[in-house]
Coordinates of C-alpha atoms in Angstrom, one line a residue:
M1 CA 96.2 103.6 75.5
K2 CA 95.4 102.8 79.1
Y3 CA 93.3 99.9 78.0
S4 CA 96.2 98.3 76.0
F5 CA 98.4 95.8 77.8
A6 CA 101.3 96.4 75.4
A7 CA 101.2 100.1 76.0
K8 CA 101.1 99.7 79.7
A9 CA 104.0 97.1 79.5
L10 CA 106.1 99.6 77.5
V11 CA 105.4 102.5 79.9
F12 CA 106.1 100.2 82.8
T13 CA 109.6 99.4 81.3
L14 CA 110.2 103.1 80.6
F15 CA 109.2 104.0 84.1
V16 CA 111.7 101.5 85.6
L17 CA 114.5 102.8 83.4
L18 CA 113.7 106.4 83.9
T19 CA 113.5 106.0 87.6
A20 CA 116.9 104.3 87.6
F21 CA 118.4 107.0 85.5
T22 CA 116.8 109.7 87.6
A23 CA 118.1 108.2 90.8
L24 CA 121.6 107.9 89.3
S25 CA 121.5 111.4 88.0
G26 CA 120.3 112.8 91.3
F27 CA 123.0 110.9 93.2
A28 CA 125.6 112.2 90.8
L29 CA 124.3 115.8 91.2
V30 CA 124.3 115.6 95.0
L31 CA 127.7 114.1 95.0
M32 CA 129.1 116.8 92.7
A33 CA 127.5 119.6 94.7
D34 CA 129.0 118.1 97.9
Q35 CA 132.4 117.9 96.3
G36 CA 132.3 121.5 95.1
F37 CA 132.0 120.9 91.3
Y38 CA 129.8 124.0 91.0
D39 CA 131.8 126.5 92.9
E40 CA 135.5 125.4 92.9
P41 CA 138.1 124.8 90.2
I42 CA 138.3 121.2 89.0
D43 CA 142.1 120.6 88.9
P44 CA 142.6 120.6 92.7
K45 CA 139.7 118.2 93.0
I46 CA 141.2 115.8 90.4
E47 CA 144.7 116.0 92.1
S48 CA 143.1 115.1 95.4
Y49 CA 141.3 112.1 93.9
L50 CA 144.5 110.9 92.1
Y51 CA 146.6 111.3 95.2
S52 CA 144.1 109.3 97.2
I53 CA 144.3 106.4 94.6
L54 CA 148.1 106.7 94.6
S55 CA 148.3 106.3 98.4
S56 CA 146.1 103.2 98.2
D57 CA 148.2 101.6 95.5
T58 CA 151.4 102.4 97.4
V59 CA 150.1 100.7 100.5
E60 CA 148.9 97.7 98.5
M61 CA 152.4 97.4 96.9
A62 CA 154.1 97.6 100.3
N63 CA 151.9 94.8 101.6
R64 CA 152.8 92.7 98.5
Y65 CA 156.6 93.0 99.1
Y66 CA 156.5 92.9 102.9
W67 CA 158.1 89.4 103.0
V68 CA 160.5 89.9 100.1
T69 CA 164.2 90.0 101.0
D70 CA 165.7 89.0 97.7
Y71 CA 165.2 91.4 94.9
E72 CA 167.0 89.5 92.1
G73 CA 165.5 89.3 88.7
G74 CA 165.8 92.9 87.5
P75 CA 163.3 95.7 87.6
Y76 CA 159.6 95.1 88.1
R77 CA 157.5 95.3 84.9
Q78 CA 154.0 96.7 85.1
D79 CA 152.4 97.4 81.7
G80 CA 149.2 99.4 81.1
T81 CA 149.4 101.6 84.2
N82 CA 150.5 105.0 85.2
F83 CA 151.7 103.8 88.6
Y84 CA 155.4 103.3 89.4
F85 CA 157.3 102.5 92.6
T86 CA 160.8 102.0 94.0
I87 CA 162.1 100.3 97.1
T88 CA 165.1 101.8 98.8
D89 CA 167.1 101.0 101.9
A90 CA 167.8 103.2 104.8
D91 CA 170.6 105.0 103.0
G92 CA 168.4 105.7 100.0
N93 CA 170.0 103.1 97.7
Y94 CA 167.7 101.6 95.0
L95 CA 166.8 98.0 95.8
Y96 CA 163.9 97.1 93.5
G97 CA 161.0 98.6 91.6
T98 CA 160.0 99.9 88.2
Q99 CA 162.2 102.0 86.0
P100 CA 162.7 105.5 87.4
I101 CA 160.7 108.2 85.9
T102 CA 161.5 111.9 85.5
V103 CA 158.1 113.3 86.3
K104 CA 157.4 113.0 90.0
D105 CA 154.7 115.5 90.6
F106 CA 152.7 112.8 92.5
E107 CA 154.5 110.5 94.9
E108 CA 153.8 108.7 98.2
S109 CA 156.3 107.1 100.5
Y110 CA 155.7 104.3 103.0
E111 CA 158.3 103.1 105.5
M112 CA 158.1 99.7 107.1
P113 CA 160.3 96.8 108.0
F114 CA 160.6 94.1 105.2
G115 CA 160.8 90.5 105.9
E116 CA 160.1 88.4 109.0
H117 CA 162.3 89.4 112.1
S118 CA 163.9 92.1 110.0
D119 CA 165.1 95.2 111.7
E120 CA 166.2 96.9 108.5
Q121 CA 164.0 99.9 107.6
K122 CA 163.1 100.2 104.0
T123 CA 161.1 102.7 102.1
I124 CA 158.6 102.2 99.2
I125 CA 157.8 105.2 97.1
G126 CA 154.9 105.3 94.7
Y127 CA 154.9 107.6 91.7
L128 CA 152.2 108.7 89.2
D129 CA 153.0 109.6 85.6
T130 CA 151.2 112.9 85.2
D131 CA 151.1 112.5 81.5
L132 CA 148.6 109.7 82.0
G133 CA 149.7 107.9 78.9
E134 CA 148.1 104.6 79.9
N135 CA 144.4 103.8 80.1
D136 CA 144.0 102.8 83.7
K137 CA 141.9 103.9 86.7
Y138 CA 143.8 107.2 87.0
T139 CA 142.9 108.1 83.5
L140 CA 139.3 107.0 84.1
V141 CA 139.0 109.2 87.2
N142 CA 140.6 112.1 85.5
D143 CA 138.4 111.9 82.4
L144 CA 135.2 111.2 84.4
C145 CA 135.7 114.2 86.7
R146 CA 136.5 116.6 83.8
T147 CA 133.4 115.3 81.8
L148 CA 131.1 115.8 84.8
H149 CA 132.5 119.2 85.4
K150 CA 132.0 120.1 81.8
Y151 CA 128.4 119.0 81.7
R152 CA 127.5 119.8 85.3
Y153 CA 124.7 122.3 84.4
T154 CA 123.4 120.0 81.6
L155 CA 123.0 117.3 84.2
I156 CA 120.5 119.5 86.1
V157 CA 118.4 120.0 83.0
L158 CA 118.6 116.2 82.3
L159 CA 117.6 115.4 85.8
I160 CA 114.5 117.7 85.6
A161 CA 113.5 116.2 82.3
E162 CA 114.0 112.6 83.6
A163 CA 111.9 113.4 86.7
L164 CA 109.1 114.9 84.6
F165 CA 109.0 111.9 82.3
T166 CA 109.1 109.6 85.3
I167 CA 106.2 111.4 86.9
F168 CA 104.2 111.3 83.7
A169 CA 104.9 107.6 83.3
Y170 CA 103.9 106.9 86.9
I171 CA 100.6 108.8 86.5
F172 CA 99.8 106.9 83.3
L173 CA 100.5 103.6 85.1
L174 CA 98.2 104.6 88.0
C175 CA 95.4 105.7 85.6
G176 CA 95.6 102.7 83.4
A177 CA 95.9 100.2 86.3
G178 CA 93.1 97.7 86.2
W179 CA 91.4 98.9 83.0
R180 CA 90.9 96.5 80.2
I181 CA 88.5 95.6 77.4
D182 CA 86.5 92.5 78.1
S183 CA 85.3 89.9 75.6
E184 CA 82.2 91.9 74.9
G185 CA 84.2 95.0 74.0
K186 CA 83.3 96.9 77.2
K187 CA 85.8 98.9 79.2
V188 CA 85.9 97.5 82.7
I189 CA 88.1 97.4 85.8
A190 CA 89.2 93.9 86.5
L191 CA 91.6 92.3 89.0
N192 CA 94.4 90.2 87.7
L193 CA 96.1 87.3 89.5
I194 CA 98.4 89.6 91.5
D195 CA 95.5 91.9 92.4
R196 CA 93.6 89.0 93.9
I197 CA 96.4 88.3 96.4
P198 CA 95.4 89.5 99.9
F199 CA 96.8 93.0 100.2
D200 CA 98.4 92.6 103.6
L201 CA 99.9 89.3 102.4
Y202 CA 101.3 91.1 99.4
I203 CA 102.8 93.8 101.5
A204 CA 104.3 91.3 103.9
A205 CA 105.9 89.5 100.9
L206 CA 107.4 92.7 99.6
V207 CA 108.8 93.6 103.1
F208 CA 110.2 90.2 103.4
L209 CA 111.9 90.4 100.0
V210 CA 113.3 93.9 100.8
S211 CA 114.6 92.7 104.1
L212 CA 116.2 89.6 102.5
A213 CA 117.9 91.9 99.8
L214 CA 119.2 94.3 102.5
A215 CA 120.6 91.4 104.5
F216 CA 122.2 89.9 101.4
L217 CA 123.7 93.3 100.6
F218 CA 125.2 94.1 104.0
D219 CA 126.2 90.6 105.0
I220 CA 127.5 89.1 101.8
V221 CA 127.9 91.5 98.9
R222 CA 129.9 94.1 100.9
Y223 CA 132.9 91.7 100.9
W224 CA 133.0 91.6 97.1
S225 CA 135.3 93.7 95.1
T226 CA 134.2 97.1 93.8
I227 CA 132.8 96.2 90.4
P228 CA 130.7 93.2 91.5
F229 CA 129.5 95.1 94.6
L230 CA 128.3 98.0 92.4
A231 CA 126.7 95.7 90.0
A232 CA 124.8 93.9 92.8
V233 CA 123.7 97.2 94.3
A234 CA 122.4 98.4 90.9
L235 CA 120.5 95.1 90.4
L236 CA 118.9 95.4 93.8
C237 CA 117.9 99.0 93.2
L238 CA 116.4 98.0 89.8
C239 CA 114.4 95.2 91.5
A240 CA 113.2 97.7 94.2
I241 CA 111.9 100.1 91.5
I242 CA 110.1 97.2 89.8
A243 CA 108.5 96.2 93.1
F244 CA 107.5 99.8 93.8
A245 CA 105.8 100.1 90.4
A246 CA 104.0 96.8 90.7
F247 CA 102.8 97.8 94.3
S248 CA 101.5 101.2 93.1
M249 CA 99.6 99.6 90.2
T250 CA 98.0 96.9 92.2
F251 CA 97.1 99.4 95.0
A252 CA 95.5 101.7 92.4
T253 CA 93.5 98.8 90.9
R254 CA 92.2 97.8 94.4
L255 CA 91.2 101.4 95.1
K256 CA 89.3 101.6 91.8
V257 CA 87.4 98.4 92.5
G258 CA 86.6 99.7 96.0
K259 CA 86.6 98.2 99.5
W260 CA 90.2 97.1 99.1
W261 CA 90.5 96.3 102.8
K262 CA 88.1 93.4 102.4
N263 CA 90.8 91.5 100.4
T264 CA 93.1 91.2 103.4
V265 CA 93.9 88.4 105.7
I266 CA 93.5 90.7 108.7
F267 CA 90.0 91.7 107.6
F268 CA 89.0 88.1 107.0
V269 CA 90.2 87.0 110.5
L270 CA 88.6 90.0 112.2
H271 CA 85.4 89.5 110.3
L272 CA 85.4 85.8 111.3
L273 CA 86.0 86.8 114.9
L274 CA 83.3 89.4 114.8
R275 CA 80.8 87.0 113.3
L276 CA 81.7 84.5 116.0
L277 CA 81.4 87.1 118.8
R278 CA 78.1 88.3 117.2
L279 CA 76.8 84.7 117.2
I280 CA 77.8 84.2 120.8
G281 CA 76.3 87.6 121.7
R282 CA 73.0 86.7 119.9
G283 CA 72.9 83.4 121.7
I284 CA 73.4 85.1 125.1
L285 CA 70.9 87.8 124.2
S286 CA 68.3 85.3 123.0
F287 CA 68.7 83.3 126.2
F288 CA 68.4 86.5 128.2
R289 CA 65.3 87.5 126.3
M290 CA 63.7 84.1 127.1
L291 CA 64.0 84.8 130.8
P292 CA 61.2 86.4 132.7
V293 CA 61.6 90.0 133.8
V294 CA 62.2 89.1 137.4
W295 CA 65.1 86.7 136.4
K296 CA 66.6 89.4 134.2
A297 CA 66.5 91.9 137.0
A298 CA 68.0 89.3 139.4
L299 CA 70.8 88.5 137.0
F300 CA 71.6 92.1 136.4
V301 CA 71.8 92.9 140.1
M302 CA 73.9 89.8 140.8
G303 CA 76.3 90.7 138.0
F304 CA 76.5 94.3 139.3
V305 CA 77.2 93.2 142.8
F306 CA 79.8 90.7 141.6
V307 CA 81.6 93.4 139.6
E308 CA 81.4 95.8 142.5
F309 CA 82.8 93.1 144.8
L310 CA 85.8 92.5 142.6
A311 CA 86.4 96.2 142.2
L312 CA 86.3 96.8 145.9
L313 CA 88.8 93.9 146.5
S314 CA 91.2 95.5 144.0
C315 CA 90.8 99.0 145.5
Y316 CA 90.8 98.0 149.1
S317 CA 94.5 98.0 149.6
T318 CA 95.0 101.4 147.9
G319 CA 92.2 103.0 149.8
D320 CA 90.3 104.1 146.7
F321 CA 87.2 102.0 147.3
I322 CA 85.2 104.9 148.8
P323 CA 85.2 107.0 145.6
F324 CA 84.4 103.8 143.6
W325 CA 81.5 103.0 146.0
L326 CA 80.1 106.5 145.6
I327 CA 80.3 106.3 141.8
T328 CA 78.5 102.9 141.8
R329 CA 75.8 104.2 144.1
L330 CA 75.3 107.2 141.8
F331 CA 75.1 104.9 138.8
F332 CA 72.6 102.6 140.5
F333 CA 70.5 105.7 141.7
L334 CA 70.4 107.1 138.1
L335 CA 69.4 103.7 136.7
T336 CA 66.6 103.3 139.3
V337 CA 65.3 106.8 138.4
F338 CA 65.5 105.9 134.7
V339 CA 63.6 102.6 135.2
A340 CA 61.0 104.3 137.4
F341 CA 60.5 107.1 134.9
H342 CA 59.7 104.6 132.1
M343 CA 57.4 102.6 134.4
M344 CA 55.5 105.8 135.1
R345 CA 55.2 106.6 131.4
L346 CA 53.9 103.0 130.8
Q347 CA 51.4 103.3 133.7
N348 CA 50.1 106.7 132.5
G349 CA 49.7 105.4 129.0
A350 CA 47.8 102.4 130.2
K351 CA 45.6 104.7 132.3
R352 CA 44.8 106.9 129.4
M353 CA 43.8 104.0 127.2
S354 CA 41.7 102.5 130.0
E355 CA 39.8 105.8 130.2
G356 CA 38.8 105.4 126.5
D357 CA 41.6 107.5 124.8
T358 CA 42.4 104.9 122.2
T359 CA 44.3 107.5 120.1
F360 CA 46.9 108.0 122.8
R361 CA 50.4 106.5 122.0
I362 CA 53.3 106.0 124.3
N363 CA 56.6 107.5 123.2
T364 CA 59.1 104.5 123.2
A365 CA 62.0 106.4 121.7
L366 CA 64.1 106.4 124.9
M367 CA 62.9 103.1 126.2
F368 CA 64.9 99.8 126.0
H369 CA 64.3 96.1 126.0
D370 CA 61.2 95.0 128.0
F371 CA 60.0 98.5 128.6
K372 CA 60.1 99.3 124.9
K373 CA 58.4 96.0 124.1
H374 CA 55.7 96.6 126.6
G375 CA 55.2 100.1 125.2
H376 CA 54.7 98.6 121.7
Y377 CA 52.2 96.1 123.1
L378 CA 50.2 98.9 124.7
N379 CA 50.3 101.0 121.5
N380 CA 49.2 98.0 119.5
I381 CA 46.3 97.5 121.8
G382 CA 45.3 101.1 121.4
K383 CA 45.6 100.7 117.6
G384 CA 43.5 97.6 117.7
M385 CA 40.9 99.2 119.9
T386 CA 40.7 102.2 117.6
L387 CA 40.3 100.0 114.5
S388 CA 37.6 97.9 116.3
V389 CA 35.7 101.0 117.4
N390 CA 35.9 102.5 113.9
E391 CA 34.7 99.2 112.3
M392 CA 31.9 99.0 114.8
M393 CA 30.8 102.6 114.3
K394 CA 31.0 102.1 110.5
S395 CA 28.9 98.9 110.7
E396 CA 26.4 100.6 113.1
R397 CA 26.1 103.6 110.8
T398 CA 25.6 101.3 107.8
K399 CA 23.0 99.3 109.5
T400 CA 21.2 102.3 110.8
E401 CA 21.1 104.0 107.4
L402 CA 19.9 100.7 105.9
I403 CA 17.1 100.4 108.4
T404 CA 16.1 104.0 108.1
N405 CA 16.0 103.9 104.3
V406 CA 14.2 100.6 104.1
S407 CA 11.7 101.7 106.7
H408 CA 10.9 104.9 104.8
D409 CA 10.5 102.9 101.6
I410 CA 8.1 100.5 103.2
K411 CA 6.1 103.2 105.1
T412 CA 4.8 104.8 101.9
P413 CA 3.1 101.8 100.4
L414 CA 2.0 100.7 103.8
T415 CA 0.2 103.9 104.3
S416 CA -1.6 103.3 101.1
I417 CA -2.6 99.8 102.2
I418 CA -4.0 101.1 105.5
N419 CA -6.0 103.8 103.7
Y420 CA -7.5 101.4 101.2
V421 CA -8.3 98.9 104.0
D422 CA -10.1 101.7 105.8
L423 CA -12.0 102.6 102.6
L424 CA -13.0 99.0 102.1
K425 CA -14.3 98.8 105.7
R426 CA -16.6 101.7 105.0
E427 CA -18.1 100.0 102.0
D428 CA -21.3 97.9 102.4
I429 CA -19.8 94.4 102.2
D430 CA -22.2 91.6 102.8
S431 CA -19.7 88.8 103.0
E432 CA -18.7 88.0 106.6
Q433 CA -15.5 86.3 105.4
A434 CA -14.5 89.4 103.5
K435 CA -15.0 91.5 106.6
E436 CA -12.9 89.1 108.6
Y437 CA -10.1 89.4 106.0
L438 CA -10.3 93.2 106.2
N439 CA -10.0 93.0 110.0
I440 CA -6.9 90.8 109.7
L441 CA -5.4 93.2 107.1
S442 CA -6.2 96.2 109.4
T443 CA -4.7 94.5 112.5
H444 CA -1.4 93.4 110.8
S445 CA -1.0 96.6 108.8
A446 CA -1.2 98.5 112.1
K447 CA 1.4 96.2 113.6
L448 CA 3.6 96.7 110.6
K449 CA 3.2 100.4 110.9
K450 CA 4.1 100.3 114.6
L451 CA 7.2 98.2 113.7
I452 CA 8.3 100.7 111.1
E453 CA 7.8 103.6 113.4
D454 CA 9.8 101.8 116.1
L455 CA 12.6 101.0 113.6
I456 CA 12.8 104.7 112.6
E457 CA 12.8 105.7 116.3
A458 CA 15.4 103.2 117.2
S459 CA 17.6 104.3 114.4
K460 CA 17.3 108.0 115.4
A461 CA 17.9 107.1 119.1
S462 CA 21.0 105.1 118.4
T463 CA 22.5 107.8 116.2
G464 CA 21.5 110.7 118.5
N465 CA 19.3 112.3 115.9
I466 CA 16.4 112.9 118.3
K467 CA 16.1 116.3 119.8
V468 CA 16.1 116.3 123.6
D469 CA 14.3 119.1 125.5
A470 CA 15.6 118.6 129.0
A471 CA 13.5 120.2 131.8
P472 CA 12.9 119.5 135.5
C473 CA 10.6 116.5 135.6
E474 CA 8.8 114.9 138.6
I475 CA 9.5 111.4 137.8
G476 CA 7.2 109.9 140.4
V477 CA 4.1 111.5 138.8
L478 CA 5.1 110.4 135.4
L479 CA 5.6 106.8 136.6
S480 CA 2.2 106.7 138.3
Q481 CA 0.5 108.1 135.1
A482 CA 2.2 105.4 133.0
A483 CA 1.1 102.6 135.4
G484 CA -2.4 104.0 135.3
E485 CA -2.4 104.0 131.5
Y486 CA -1.5 100.3 131.4
A487 CA -3.6 99.2 134.4
E488 CA -6.4 97.9 132.2
A489 CA -4.0 96.1 129.8
L490 CA -2.2 94.5 132.6
A491 CA -5.4 93.4 134.2
E492 CA -6.4 91.7 131.0
H493 CA -3.2 89.7 131.2
N494 CA -3.9 88.9 134.9
V495 CA -0.8 90.9 136.1
E496 CA -1.1 93.0 139.2
V497 CA 0.9 96.2 139.2
I498 CA 2.4 97.5 142.5
V499 CA 3.8 101.0 142.4
S500 CA 6.0 102.3 145.3
R501 CA 7.3 105.9 145.4
P502 CA 8.6 108.1 148.2
E503 CA 6.4 110.8 149.7
Q504 CA 8.9 113.5 148.8
E505 CA 8.8 114.1 145.1
I506 CA 12.0 113.3 143.2
T507 CA 12.9 115.7 140.4
V508 CA 15.4 115.0 137.6
L509 CA 16.5 116.8 134.4
A510 CA 14.9 114.9 131.5
D511 CA 12.7 115.1 128.5
G512 CA 9.2 114.1 129.7
R513 CA 8.2 113.0 126.2
L514 CA 11.1 110.7 125.8
L515 CA 10.9 109.4 129.4
W516 CA 7.3 108.6 128.8
R517 CA 8.3 106.6 125.7
V518 CA 10.8 104.7 127.9
F519 CA 8.1 103.8 130.5
D520 CA 5.7 102.9 127.7
N521 CA 8.1 100.4 126.1
L522 CA 8.9 98.8 129.5
L523 CA 5.3 98.5 130.5
A524 CA 4.4 97.1 127.1
N525 CA 7.2 94.6 127.5
I526 CA 5.7 93.6 130.9
C527 CA 2.2 93.1 129.3
K528 CA 3.6 90.9 126.5
Y529 CA 6.0 88.6 128.4
S530 CA 4.8 88.5 132.1
L531 CA 3.5 85.2 133.6
P532 CA -0.3 85.5 134.2
N533 CA -1.5 85.7 137.8
T534 CA 1.8 87.3 139.0
R535 CA 2.7 90.8 140.1
A536 CA 4.8 93.5 138.5
Y537 CA 6.7 95.9 140.7
L538 CA 7.4 99.6 139.8
S539 CA 9.5 101.5 142.3
L540 CA 11.1 104.9 142.6
E541 CA 13.8 105.7 145.2
R542 CA 16.7 108.1 145.9
I543 CA 20.0 106.4 146.2
E544 CA 22.8 108.8 147.0
R545 CA 22.9 111.3 144.1
A546 CA 20.7 109.4 141.7
A547 CA 17.0 108.6 141.1
V548 CA 16.5 104.9 140.5
I549 CA 13.4 103.6 138.7
T550 CA 12.9 99.8 138.9
F551 CA 10.6 97.6 136.8
K552 CA 10.4 93.9 137.9
N553 CA 8.2 91.1 136.6
I554 CA 8.1 87.3 136.3
S555 CA 8.7 86.0 132.7
A556 CA 6.2 83.6 131.3
S557 CA 9.0 81.9 129.3
P558 CA 12.5 80.8 130.3
L559 CA 15.0 83.6 129.8
N560 CA 17.6 81.7 127.9
I561 CA 19.6 84.8 126.9
S562 CA 22.1 87.2 128.6
A563 CA 21.0 90.6 129.9
S564 CA 23.4 92.5 127.5
E565 CA 21.9 90.8 124.4
L566 CA 18.3 91.8 125.4
T567 CA 19.1 95.4 124.6
E568 CA 20.1 94.6 121.0
R569 CA 17.7 95.1 118.2
F570 CA 15.3 92.3 117.2
V571 CA 16.2 90.2 120.2
R572 CA 13.5 88.9 122.5
G573 CA 13.6 86.9 125.7
D574 CA 11.7 84.0 124.3
S575 CA 13.0 82.0 121.3
S576 CA 9.6 81.4 119.7
R577 CA 7.9 83.9 117.4
S578 CA 4.3 83.0 118.4
S579 CA 3.9 85.9 120.9
E580 CA 3.7 89.6 120.1
G581 CA 6.7 91.9 119.9
H582 CA 9.6 92.5 117.6
G583 CA 12.5 93.0 119.9
L584 CA 13.0 96.7 119.6
G585 CA 11.4 98.0 122.8
L586 CA 14.3 97.5 125.2
S587 CA 16.8 98.8 122.6
I588 CA 14.8 101.9 122.1
A589 CA 14.4 102.4 125.8
K590 CA 18.1 102.1 126.4
S591 CA 19.0 104.5 123.6
L592 CA 16.5 107.1 124.8
T593 CA 17.6 106.8 128.4
E594 CA 21.2 107.4 127.4
L595 CA 20.3 110.4 125.2
Q596 CA 18.8 112.1 128.4
G597 CA 22.0 111.5 130.4
G598 CA 20.8 108.4 132.2
R599 CA 21.6 104.7 132.2
L600 CA 19.5 101.6 131.8
D601 CA 20.6 98.2 133.2
I602 CA 19.0 94.8 132.9
A603 CA 19.3 92.0 135.4
I604 CA 18.0 88.4 135.1
D605 CA 17.7 86.1 138.1
G606 CA 16.0 82.9 137.0
D607 CA 12.5 84.0 135.7
L608 CA 12.8 87.4 137.4
F609 CA 13.3 90.1 134.9
K610 CA 14.5 93.4 136.3
V611 CA 15.2 96.8 134.6
S612 CA 16.8 99.6 136.5
I613 CA 16.9 103.2 135.2
F614 CA 19.3 105.7 136.8
F615 CA 19.1 109.5 136.4
P616 CA 21.2 112.1 138.2
L617 CA 19.3 114.4 140.5
I618 CA 19.1 118.1 139.5
G619 CA 22.4 119.8 140.3
E620 CA 24.5 116.7 140.0
V621 CA 27.1 116.4 137.2
S622 CA 26.2 113.8 134.7
E623 CA 29.8 112.5 134.3
A624 CA 30.2 112.2 138.0
F625 CA 26.8 110.4 138.1
R626 CA 27.9 107.9 135.4
D627 CA 31.1 107.1 137.2
N628 CA 29.6 106.7 140.6
T629 CA 26.1 105.3 140.0
P630 CA 25.0 103.1 142.9
N631 CA 24.4 99.5 142.3
D632 CA 21.3 98.2 144.0

């Protein structure tokens, strides 16, 4: 039924009528209880009401004949009423009125002068016929009071029943408000034309109409006679009930739809003002964000000083400026500590990242504005560095694995080639050209074998897969032995070697086998790339807490590459491929040096090629050595 418009219209009408009857019954019940209908006899009450009406009619008749002095024309005729009256003079003589009656249980006298400038006192006496033979207001009051008294308890039951039905109808209207069946047959909640009116505007219209009705009632209708007045009051009450029912239904519909406050003029105005303020605030905030940090701080301090100045002016006359000044100082102190704390956190975070801790993240939960933005920047830098390092490590591992696998795959057939070449050389071959071919095969296969071994060694060195047996090593003796081993080869290339070492032996903690491999690669590099008829300098010295080994030579070709690139794999100082070498020597030397806790640096000055190797002396901490290695 709640989806049927006809059913809701019928219940709406019943609710209005039931509410009116309930209000009328309740008013009658309260009035009867106040007048004692439930605890006193009814006859005295009726006599009191009739006597009150009789007094009113007597005064009204006296006012009517106030100006009359001539009573000619016979007795007054008044049909259809139980009220009678007589006018007598001061001596009690009958002057005018209705026919005398024998029953005078109810009478009321009223004395007053009659006629203008009359000093004669006359008396008007009103009578009531207690038989109540005529149907007038006296009979109506008598019958109404006796009927109400007779059904006084029935009225209570009727009032309760009316109230229950009224409540049931009201609940039905609230439940059915807004529900309807749409064109597709679905049960939906929809707003009608009245429900779409802004709610505050709807309430304002109701208040205006109620105020207008009350003004009409108290300023105009109250001057009407009894029957029209009561009719007007009843009509206004009926309109009020209809307005209340309509208000309840539209409010219930709005509640069911949800967010009823949005359909109000107040919400629309406030929302518009809020959007305007938000737009202005965003503009100011955007302008403020565009300013440098120094200008932001300057504007904040200027604004704070200005507000403080105004507050001090207002408090100066009352003497309250000292507490205000103390409060502002405390606020400024706390703000300064807060800013310094966040600056310290940012500084510590940047320091951690600069030390290589790329996984460290700054907590920006309590930061604001530029501090939070700067913290995010630092965190993003750390994330980027972590990603870059991971990608580089992944790429390096992939490259190393590829080189190792390929080198092993090539080494097996190459060993077979070398063995077969050696077997062919042992055969009695008469052709000189065939022997020359075998020599070329033997030479190049040996070079290829050396390249593969270097590749495998470079791969192991870069990944740390070479076992290091560190032991005290007299580095000067090892350097002299290496120079002696290459003395003949260097002499063939017309390069003179000059070795300088201190008289006191320098001992470092290193793996002699790996250190010899480093010296071997560097001296081989000098043999391959040094300019003939020049000198190569090998030196050993103690600088602070480190042993420094230096290799210097003059390059035969221009060094058109940076020092950092020379330690990469397959990179050579000359761009041509006509000379010997494959670009792995320096890379292997650097990796082996770092595995032993040392460091290898390369410096290029024109054609001067210089390699410096640093090792901590025995007893020195490797980390301290790496952080404080002297630069020569």
